[in-house]
Tab-separated table of C-alpha atoms in Angstrom:
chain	number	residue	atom	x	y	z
A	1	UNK	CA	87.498	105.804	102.841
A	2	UNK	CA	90.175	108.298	103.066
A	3	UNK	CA	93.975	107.135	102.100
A	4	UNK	CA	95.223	106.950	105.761
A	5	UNK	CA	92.501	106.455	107.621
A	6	UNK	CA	93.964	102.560	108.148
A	7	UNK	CA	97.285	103.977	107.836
A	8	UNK	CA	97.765	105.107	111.785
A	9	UNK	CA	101.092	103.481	112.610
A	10	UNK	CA	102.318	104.508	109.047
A	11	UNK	CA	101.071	108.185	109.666
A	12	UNK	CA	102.718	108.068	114.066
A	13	UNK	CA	105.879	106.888	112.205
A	14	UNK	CA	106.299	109.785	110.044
A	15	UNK	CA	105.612	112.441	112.399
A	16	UNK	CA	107.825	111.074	115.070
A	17	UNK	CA	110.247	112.277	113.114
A	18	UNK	CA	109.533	115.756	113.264
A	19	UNK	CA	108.759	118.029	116.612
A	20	UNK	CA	105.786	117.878	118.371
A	21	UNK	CA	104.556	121.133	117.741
A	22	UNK	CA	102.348	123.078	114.401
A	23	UNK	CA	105.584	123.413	112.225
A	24	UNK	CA	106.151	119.960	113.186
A	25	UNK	CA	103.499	118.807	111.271
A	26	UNK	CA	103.565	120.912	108.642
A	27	UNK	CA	107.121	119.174	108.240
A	28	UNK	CA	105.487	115.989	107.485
A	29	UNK	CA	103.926	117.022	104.400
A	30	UNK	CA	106.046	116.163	101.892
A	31	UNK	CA	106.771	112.663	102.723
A	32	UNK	CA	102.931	111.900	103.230
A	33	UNK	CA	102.619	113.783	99.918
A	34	UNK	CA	105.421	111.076	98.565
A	35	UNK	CA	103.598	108.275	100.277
A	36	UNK	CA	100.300	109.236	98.505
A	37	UNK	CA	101.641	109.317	95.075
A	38	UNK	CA	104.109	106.513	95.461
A	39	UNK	CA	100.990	104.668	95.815
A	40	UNK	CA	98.541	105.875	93.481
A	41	UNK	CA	100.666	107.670	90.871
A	42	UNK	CA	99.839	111.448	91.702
A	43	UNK	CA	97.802	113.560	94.249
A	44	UNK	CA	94.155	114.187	93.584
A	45	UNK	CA	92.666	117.286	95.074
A	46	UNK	CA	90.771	114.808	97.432
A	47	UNK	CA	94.602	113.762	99.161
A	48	UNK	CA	95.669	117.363	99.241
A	49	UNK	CA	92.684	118.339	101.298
A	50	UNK	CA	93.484	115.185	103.550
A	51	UNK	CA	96.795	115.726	104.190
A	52	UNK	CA	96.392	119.070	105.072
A	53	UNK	CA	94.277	118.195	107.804
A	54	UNK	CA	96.657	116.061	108.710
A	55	UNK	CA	99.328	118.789	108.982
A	56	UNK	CA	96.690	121.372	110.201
A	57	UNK	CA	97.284	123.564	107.364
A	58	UNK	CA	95.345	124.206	104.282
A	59	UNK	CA	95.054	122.202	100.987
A	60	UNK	CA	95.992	125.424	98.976
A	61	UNK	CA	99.323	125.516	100.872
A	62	UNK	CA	99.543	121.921	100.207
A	63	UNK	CA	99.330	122.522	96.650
A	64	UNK	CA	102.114	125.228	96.950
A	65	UNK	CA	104.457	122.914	97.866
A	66	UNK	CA	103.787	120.880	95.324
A	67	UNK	CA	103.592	123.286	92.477
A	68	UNK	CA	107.415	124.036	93.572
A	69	UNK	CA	108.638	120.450	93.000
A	70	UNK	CA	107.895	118.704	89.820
A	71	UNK	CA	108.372	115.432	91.236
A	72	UNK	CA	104.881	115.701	92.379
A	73	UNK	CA	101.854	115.129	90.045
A	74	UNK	CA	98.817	116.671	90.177
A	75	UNK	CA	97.239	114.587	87.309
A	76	UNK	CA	97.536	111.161	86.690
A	77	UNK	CA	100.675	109.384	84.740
A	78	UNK	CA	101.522	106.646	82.489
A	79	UNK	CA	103.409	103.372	83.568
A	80	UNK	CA	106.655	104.953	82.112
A	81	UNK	CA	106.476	108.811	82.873
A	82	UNK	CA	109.076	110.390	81.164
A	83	UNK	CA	111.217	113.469	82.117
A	84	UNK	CA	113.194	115.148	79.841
A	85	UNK	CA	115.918	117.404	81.471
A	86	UNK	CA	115.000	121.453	80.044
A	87	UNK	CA	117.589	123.637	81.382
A	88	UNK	CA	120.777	125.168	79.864
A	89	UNK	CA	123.115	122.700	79.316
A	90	UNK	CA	120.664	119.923	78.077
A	91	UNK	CA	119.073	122.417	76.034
A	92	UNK	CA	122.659	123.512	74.229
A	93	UNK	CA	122.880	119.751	73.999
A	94	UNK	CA	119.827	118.934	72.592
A	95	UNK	CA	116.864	117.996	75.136
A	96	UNK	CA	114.681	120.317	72.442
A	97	UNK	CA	114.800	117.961	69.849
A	98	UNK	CA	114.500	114.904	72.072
A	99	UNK	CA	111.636	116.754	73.770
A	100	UNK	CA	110.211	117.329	70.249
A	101	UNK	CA	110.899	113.562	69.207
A	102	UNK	CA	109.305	112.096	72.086
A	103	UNK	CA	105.632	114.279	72.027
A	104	UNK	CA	105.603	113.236	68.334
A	105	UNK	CA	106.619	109.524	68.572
A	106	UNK	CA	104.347	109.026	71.684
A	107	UNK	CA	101.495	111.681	70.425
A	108	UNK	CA	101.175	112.870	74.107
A	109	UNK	CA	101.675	116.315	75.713
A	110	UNK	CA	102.073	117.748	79.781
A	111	UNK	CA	99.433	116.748	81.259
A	112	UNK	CA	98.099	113.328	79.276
A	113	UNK	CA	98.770	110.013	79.308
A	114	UNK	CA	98.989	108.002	75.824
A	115	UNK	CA	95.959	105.742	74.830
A	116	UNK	CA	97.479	102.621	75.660
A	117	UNK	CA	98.560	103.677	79.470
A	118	UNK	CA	102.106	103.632	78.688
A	119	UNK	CA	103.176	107.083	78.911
A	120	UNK	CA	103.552	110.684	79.850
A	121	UNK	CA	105.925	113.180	79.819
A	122	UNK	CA	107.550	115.843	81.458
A	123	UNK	CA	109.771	118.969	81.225
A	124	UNK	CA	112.009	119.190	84.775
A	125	UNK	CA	114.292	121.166	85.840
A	126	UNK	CA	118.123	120.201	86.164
A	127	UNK	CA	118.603	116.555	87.024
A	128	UNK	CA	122.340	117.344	87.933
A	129	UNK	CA	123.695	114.920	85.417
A	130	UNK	CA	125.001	118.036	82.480
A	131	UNK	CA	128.100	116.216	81.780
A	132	UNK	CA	125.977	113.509	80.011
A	133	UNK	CA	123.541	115.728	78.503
A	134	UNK	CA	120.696	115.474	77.016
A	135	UNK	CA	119.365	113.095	79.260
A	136	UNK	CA	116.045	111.794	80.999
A	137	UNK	CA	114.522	110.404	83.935
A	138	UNK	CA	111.939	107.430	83.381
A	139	UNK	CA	109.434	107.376	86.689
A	140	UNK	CA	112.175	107.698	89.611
A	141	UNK	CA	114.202	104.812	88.623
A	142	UNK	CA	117.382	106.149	87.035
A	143	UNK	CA	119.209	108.259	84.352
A	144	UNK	CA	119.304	107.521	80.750
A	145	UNK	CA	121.811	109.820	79.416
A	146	UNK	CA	123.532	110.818	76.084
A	147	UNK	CA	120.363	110.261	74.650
A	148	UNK	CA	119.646	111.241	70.629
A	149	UNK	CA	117.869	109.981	68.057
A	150	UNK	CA	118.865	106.131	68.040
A	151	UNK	CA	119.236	105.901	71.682
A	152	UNK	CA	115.591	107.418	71.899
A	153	UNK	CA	114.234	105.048	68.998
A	154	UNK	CA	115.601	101.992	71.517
A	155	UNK	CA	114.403	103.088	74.156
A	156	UNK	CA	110.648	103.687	72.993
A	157	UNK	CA	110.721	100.290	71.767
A	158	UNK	CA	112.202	98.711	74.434
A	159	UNK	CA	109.202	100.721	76.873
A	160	UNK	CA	106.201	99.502	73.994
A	161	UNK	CA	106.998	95.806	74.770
A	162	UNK	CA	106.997	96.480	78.500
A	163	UNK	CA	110.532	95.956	79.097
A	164	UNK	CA	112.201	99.046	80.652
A	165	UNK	CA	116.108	99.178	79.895
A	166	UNK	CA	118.106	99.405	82.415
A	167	UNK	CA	119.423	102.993	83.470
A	168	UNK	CA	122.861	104.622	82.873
A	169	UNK	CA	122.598	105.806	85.792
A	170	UNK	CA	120.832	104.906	89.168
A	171	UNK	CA	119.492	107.592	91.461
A	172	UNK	CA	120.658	109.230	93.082
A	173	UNK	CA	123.577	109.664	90.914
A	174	UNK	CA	127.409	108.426	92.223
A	175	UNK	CA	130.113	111.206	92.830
A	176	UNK	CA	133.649	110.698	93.101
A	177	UNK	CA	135.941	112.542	95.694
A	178	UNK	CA	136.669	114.844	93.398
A	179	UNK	CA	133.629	116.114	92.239
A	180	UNK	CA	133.498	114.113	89.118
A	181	UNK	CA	130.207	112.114	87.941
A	182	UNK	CA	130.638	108.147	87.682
A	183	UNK	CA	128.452	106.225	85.427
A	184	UNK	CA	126.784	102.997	86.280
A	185	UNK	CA	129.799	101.390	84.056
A	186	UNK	CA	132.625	102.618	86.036
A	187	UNK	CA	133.041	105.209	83.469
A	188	UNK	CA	133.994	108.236	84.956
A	189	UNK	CA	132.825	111.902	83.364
A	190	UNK	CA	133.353	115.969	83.762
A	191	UNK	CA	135.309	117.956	85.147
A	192	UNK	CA	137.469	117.281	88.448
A	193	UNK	CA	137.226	120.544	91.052
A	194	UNK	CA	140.815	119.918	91.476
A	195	UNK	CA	141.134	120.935	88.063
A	196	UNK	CA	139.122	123.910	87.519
A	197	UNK	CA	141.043	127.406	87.210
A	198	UNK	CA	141.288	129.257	90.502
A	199	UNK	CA	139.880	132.596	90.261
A	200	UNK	CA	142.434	135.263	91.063
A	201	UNK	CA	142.177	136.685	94.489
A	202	UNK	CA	141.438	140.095	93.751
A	203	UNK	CA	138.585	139.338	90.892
A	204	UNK	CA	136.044	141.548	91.055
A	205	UNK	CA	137.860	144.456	92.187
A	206	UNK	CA	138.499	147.431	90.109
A	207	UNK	CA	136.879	147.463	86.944
């Protein structure tokens, strides 16, 4: 049995919300792509190739679309799939070395889940939370941020005994009027807009 073939009223909800007309459809693919892995953890070749008919396109183009966000999974994941925050400010920050402590605490890589079930893990793409760098993302339930070494030792240990902290952060993350990141404490971090410099008015002119 296919994955929404006693799904009808779930699958006439979703594309109400789009026009009635081949783009349309094809607009409904990423939330029936959500659905799917929401569900069973990733999207098997099988589901791509179903909800392309779906959308009346093609199960490459489905796979596209995926392979451009990495919140979707080709492959399956642990209970506690963790995603470690790569780019530049993380990085300067040091997301390499909790990247590096993580593979070798958990002896997993991209693409595997531990022996036990527990875990996988992920390099993503900026999680828009650099003032609390180097941070990470456990499944799609929050931020854990400022995390080195002992923060990452309680954490694992915490997630081994089944008992997942609670998040710095929720997602999506809060924002205050002025542009300023506010942690699940009331703590507020980063820079206000107000405060940046303003660039002069004729930058970029003559050089």
């Amino acid at each position: 049995m296919t994955y929404f073939s006693d799904k009808q009223a779930l699958v006439a909800t979703i594309f109400s919300r789009y026009p009635e007309s081949p783009q349309g459809k094809r607009s409904a693919l990423m939330p029936l792509l959500r659905e799917v892995q929401d569900a069973e953890g990733f999207v098997s070749e099988d589901r791509m190739t179903e909800i392309a008919a779906l959308c009346g396109t093609s199960a490459t183009e489905v796979r596209s679309v995926m392979s451009f966000y990495s919140t979707y999974h080709t492959v399956p994941t642990g209970k506690y799939h963790l995603q470690v925050c790569s780019t530049l400010m993380c990085a300067l920050k040091g997301s390499d070395e909790l990247w590096d402590e993580l593979v070798s605490q958990l002896d997993v890589q991209p693409g595997e889940v531990s022996a036990d079930g527990r875990f996988s893990v992920q390099k993503v793409e900026c999680l828009g939370s650099c003032g609390t760098a180097p941070m990470l993302q456990i499944n799609d339930d929050g931020y854990y941020e400022n995390v080195g070494p002992s923060k990452c030792a309680r954490i694992l240990a915490e997630l081994r005994s089944d008992r997942q902290p609670l998040p710095d952060n929720p997602v999506p993350v809060t924002v205050t009027a002025d542009g300023r990141q506010q942690l699940a404490n009331g703590d507020v971090v980063g820079t206000s807009i107000t405060g940046l410099s303003r660039m002069p008015e004729h930058a970029g002119g003559d050089l």
